[in-house]
Amino acid sequence: MKATLPMSPQGSSSLPAVSYGSFYTKIWQGLSALETDPFPKVAKMAHTSMDYIRDQVFEWPRHKEDVIDGPSSLGDLYNVRDTVMGKEWIDPSKNQSFFSLPPSPSNRSYLSVDSPPKNLSTTGSSMDLNRLGARVRYSLQCRRTMPNMISENASDDDQKRLVSTKFVDWCGKYFSECKKPHSGRCDIESSAHFEREWRYARNHLQEKESRDESMRAYQFRIDHQIFSTRCAQSPAVLLFHPYESHFITTAKDAFIVWDYNTNSKLTHWNPDRGIWNRNISRITALDLVNAHDNTMLLVGSEDGAVRLWSNYTNSVANKEPVLVTAWQALSELSSLSRAASGLRMAWDQRTQTLVAGGDARIVRLWDAETELKVNDISTGTDAWVTSLTVDSDGGGNVFAAGCSDGSVRIFDRRLPSNNCRTITYRENAGVIINAKIRKCSDLLVAGFINGDVKTYDIRTKSSILTCQTGTHTTAFDVHKSADVFACGGINQLTAYELGGGNVLNSVKSNEWFMGPKIPSTVSYISFHPNRIMLGYSLIDCSIVISSLDSKKWPTSELPAFGIADEGPPTNCST
């Protein structure tokens, strides 16, 4: 964007405009972007630096004795300063289309030489500027050194340190250590190693048990309620941990962690509101990173920001959730489009790739380890993305996007950017609520707002199965491995068999043991990644989790600490 300078009272610019490719323009725009960075410490450092620059320009010249040519020259210099600074400053927290840039020291150093630069405007008030330069030329030659100018003789104690980091100390520690690759991450006799071995054995046993559940899921009813609570606000997202007995919900800009075995709340965390003390955008997406080991929570907001939290369950005593990193994953989301879908994201654990989309014409791929953008892939439509899913079992190279125009678009990231979209399905005009690529298969299941559920084979050009529920759908989800999907609407939630569309069970929100309950609409549905467990939220701020009856389906006991019943798991690194 081109920088603009304020106009003089005569109607023309009295100072040269900063060029589009100016070095100082890029620095100022970079600092303006960092001032609204989602990581609070980065935003604070940028804000401190920009405040210092603003103060220096506002206070130049601040003392009358800095010039010796009388009040006339001082008043003219103040006019120059006011012309450069303008009457108002732009708040970086607001989304503006231009920035008003302060001049750098080199931009005003030409006043102390014999003649102004050749690129000065010769119209309007140019003669006034020349007369000003001739009048104060002698006074500025005798002027004392400005406090914001760097002197070679100045000591470090005289200079005020604006910001301080531990980057140099970290580099010294990091590069002094031995970086020779080794097979073991830790001592095999340490408690951390045994804890990791036990964790992998537990995961292996639960995956084996969930496979047996998935094979017979259509023979049982998912109506055994194991958890029920009511929140202050209706959750927008609900996410299960694949191995632990907890799930995460949202409440505007906060996330809440619940334990469904003990019916207790583990965490209710509101993130830092930053230097501007403004409300953080509503959370629209959740995902888990390193779910098989030390899990971290990935939170996506409607403004396109992504934050990664560790210790999100307060598992470490007397320690709050820690913000590991944060960055702007999709800055193209506008404030007018956030109410439509917000940020949608999909996480691939194998490649450590984050796929981000929303009300934008692109889907952006990020390398989460380096926080670098991998690619921008065009969606080929003006409709916003309502759902993203990645084929993790296929190497994470294929992903799909469900759009608000009813289309399902398949992408292959191995192809060139302009040719990544391989297949587009346009068989329904309704908004896609949710779409998922099933585990260990090439099938994709999508649920539409009009009640249709379509199954696609991503190797073919049309759907292979369509199930019509016949009701208006407000929430939809399908199990990753079991042939079960669920649809929620007004005052009803129904679970179906995926293959034949047979109704497994139906739950009405007015069914209550204490009498009639006020009818409510299902706002969100989520299946457990492994077990046959269904969680859903209602617009009356209720959260319910149902599963198979434990009496009809017994569960196995966990192995002893560090010992597996069938040998070491396949994903255990030795």
Short mmCIF file of N, CA and C in Angstrom, two decimals, residues 157-212:
data_model
loop_
_atom_site.label_atom_id
_atom_site.label_comp_id
_atom_site.label_asym_id
_atom_site.label_seq_id
_atom_site.Cartn_x
_atom_site.Cartn_y
_atom_site.Cartn_z
N ASP A 157 25.51 3.18 28.71
CA ASP A 157 24.72 3.59 29.86
C ASP A 157 23.84 4.79 29.55
N ASP A 158 24.31 5.64 28.60
CA ASP A 158 23.54 6.83 28.27
C ASP A 158 22.34 6.51 27.40
N GLN A 159 22.35 5.41 26.70
CA GLN A 159 21.27 5.05 25.81
C GLN A 159 20.25 4.20 26.57
N LYS A 160 19.00 4.58 26.43
CA LYS A 160 17.92 3.86 27.09
C LYS A 160 17.53 2.65 26.25
N ARG A 161 17.47 1.50 26.88
CA ARG A 161 17.12 0.28 26.18
C ARG A 161 15.60 0.16 26.11
N LEU A 162 15.08 0.13 24.89
CA LEU A 162 13.63 0.08 24.70
C LEU A 162 13.10 -1.33 24.99
N VAL A 163 13.65 -2.30 24.32
CA VAL A 163 13.19 -3.68 24.46
C VAL A 163 14.41 -4.56 24.74
N SER A 164 14.16 -5.66 25.38
CA SER A 164 15.22 -6.62 25.68
C SER A 164 14.70 -8.02 25.46
N THR A 165 15.52 -8.88 24.91
CA THR A 165 15.16 -10.26 24.65
C THR A 165 16.28 -11.17 25.15
N LYS A 166 16.00 -12.43 25.17
CA LYS A 166 16.97 -13.45 25.54
C LYS A 166 17.46 -14.24 24.33
N PHE A 167 17.37 -13.61 23.16
CA PHE A 167 17.73 -14.31 21.93
C PHE A 167 19.22 -14.65 21.90
N VAL A 168 20.06 -13.70 22.31
CA VAL A 168 21.50 -13.94 22.28
C VAL A 168 21.87 -15.05 23.27
N ASP A 169 21.28 -15.01 24.45
CA ASP A 169 21.55 -16.06 25.43
C ASP A 169 21.08 -17.42 24.93
N TRP A 170 19.93 -17.42 24.29
CA TRP A 170 19.42 -18.69 23.75
C TRP A 170 20.33 -19.23 22.66
N CYS A 171 20.82 -18.35 21.78
CA CYS A 171 21.73 -18.78 20.71
C CYS A 171 23.01 -19.35 21.30
N GLY A 172 23.54 -18.68 22.33
CA GLY A 172 24.76 -19.18 22.93
C GLY A 172 24.58 -20.56 23.55
N LYS A 173 23.44 -20.79 24.17
CA LYS A 173 23.18 -22.09 24.77
C LYS A 173 22.88 -23.14 23.71
N TYR A 174 22.12 -22.75 22.70
CA TYR A 174 21.70 -23.72 21.68
C TYR A 174 22.87 -24.22 20.86
N PHE A 175 23.72 -23.30 20.40
CA PHE A 175 24.81 -23.70 19.51
C PHE A 175 26.03 -24.23 20.27
N SER A 176 26.03 -24.09 21.58
CA SER A 176 27.13 -24.67 22.35
C SER A 176 26.88 -26.14 22.68
N GLU A 177 25.64 -26.59 22.57
CA GLU A 177 25.32 -27.98 22.86
C GLU A 177 25.64 -28.86 21.66
N CYS A 178 25.85 -30.11 21.93
CA CYS A 178 26.14 -31.07 20.87
C CYS A 178 24.86 -31.38 20.11
N LYS A 179 24.90 -31.26 18.78
CA LYS A 179 23.73 -31.50 17.94
C LYS A 179 23.84 -32.80 17.17
N LYS A 180 24.67 -33.71 17.64
CA LYS A 180 24.81 -34.99 16.97
C LYS A 180 23.53 -35.80 17.14
N PRO A 181 22.94 -36.31 16.05
CA PRO A 181 21.70 -37.06 16.18
C PRO A 181 21.92 -38.36 16.94
N HIS A 182 20.94 -38.70 17.76
CA HIS A 182 21.00 -39.93 18.53
C HIS A 182 19.63 -40.58 18.50
N SER A 183 19.60 -41.86 18.74
CA SER A 183 18.36 -42.63 18.60
C SER A 183 17.40 -42.38 19.76
N GLY A 184 17.90 -42.22 20.96
CA GLY A 184 17.04 -42.06 22.12
C GLY A 184 16.84 -40.60 22.48
N ARG A 185 15.61 -40.23 22.80
CA ARG A 185 15.31 -38.88 23.21
C ARG A 185 15.69 -38.63 24.66
N CYS A 186 15.65 -39.67 25.49
CA CYS A 186 15.96 -39.52 26.89
C CYS A 186 16.54 -40.82 27.42
N ASP A 187 16.95 -40.77 28.64
CA ASP A 187 17.52 -41.95 29.29
C ASP A 187 16.45 -43.03 29.42
N ILE A 188 16.77 -44.23 28.99
CA ILE A 188 15.79 -45.31 29.01
C ILE A 188 15.48 -45.77 30.43
N GLU A 189 16.25 -45.34 31.40
CA GLU A 189 15.98 -45.68 32.79
C GLU A 189 15.29 -44.55 33.54
N SER A 190 14.97 -43.46 32.85
CA SER A 190 14.35 -42.32 33.52
C SER A 190 12.85 -42.52 33.63
N SER A 191 12.25 -41.75 34.53
CA SER A 191 10.80 -41.83 34.71
C SER A 191 10.06 -41.28 33.48
N ALA A 192 10.65 -40.30 32.79
CA ALA A 192 10.00 -39.76 31.59
C ALA A 192 9.90 -40.82 30.50
N HIS A 193 10.93 -41.65 30.38
CA HIS A 193 10.88 -42.71 29.37
C HIS A 193 9.82 -43.75 29.71
N PHE A 194 9.74 -44.17 30.97
CA PHE A 194 8.74 -45.15 31.36
C PHE A 194 7.32 -44.58 31.22
N GLU A 195 7.19 -43.30 31.51
CA GLU A 195 5.86 -42.68 31.35
C GLU A 195 5.45 -42.65 29.89
N ARG A 196 6.39 -42.37 29.00
CA ARG A 196 6.07 -42.37 27.58
C ARG A 196 5.76 -43.77 27.08
N GLU A 197 6.49 -44.76 27.55
CA GLU A 197 6.21 -46.14 27.17
C GLU A 197 4.81 -46.56 27.63
N TRP A 198 4.46 -46.18 28.85
CA TRP A 198 3.13 -46.51 29.34
C TRP A 198 2.05 -45.81 28.53
N ARG A 199 2.30 -44.57 28.16
CA ARG A 199 1.34 -43.81 27.37
C ARG A 199 1.12 -44.44 26.01
N TYR A 200 2.21 -44.88 25.36
CA TYR A 200 2.08 -45.54 24.05
C TYR A 200 1.34 -46.87 24.18
N ALA A 201 1.61 -47.62 25.27
CA ALA A 201 0.91 -48.89 25.47
C ALA A 201 -0.58 -48.67 25.69
N ARG A 202 -0.92 -47.65 26.45
CA ARG A 202 -2.32 -47.32 26.66
C ARG A 202 -3.01 -46.94 25.35
N ASN A 203 -2.34 -46.13 24.54
CA ASN A 203 -2.92 -45.74 23.26
C ASN A 203 -3.14 -46.95 22.36
N HIS A 204 -2.19 -47.86 22.37
CA HIS A 204 -2.31 -49.05 21.54
C HIS A 204 -3.50 -49.91 21.97
N LEU A 205 -3.71 -50.04 23.27
CA LEU A 205 -4.81 -50.84 23.77
C LEU A 205 -6.15 -50.18 23.45
N GLN A 206 -6.23 -48.87 23.59
CA GLN A 206 -7.48 -48.17 23.29
C GLN A 206 -7.81 -48.22 21.81
N GLU A 207 -6.80 -48.14 20.96
CA GLU A 207 -7.06 -48.25 19.52
C GLU A 207 -7.58 -49.63 19.16
N LYS A 208 -7.02 -50.66 19.78
CA LYS A 208 -7.50 -52.02 19.53
C LYS A 208 -8.95 -52.19 20.00
N GLU A 209 -9.25 -51.65 21.15
CA GLU A 209 -10.61 -51.75 21.68
C GLU A 209 -11.60 -50.96 20.84
N SER A 210 -11.19 -49.79 20.36
CA SER A 210 -12.09 -48.98 19.53
C SER A 210 -12.37 -49.63 18.19
N ARG A 211 -11.41 -50.37 17.66
CA ARG A 211 -11.67 -51.09 16.39
C ARG A 211 -12.75 -52.15 16.59
N ASP A 212 -12.73 -52.83 17.71
CA ASP A 212 -13.79 -53.81 17.98
C ASP A 212 -15.14 -53.12 18.17
#
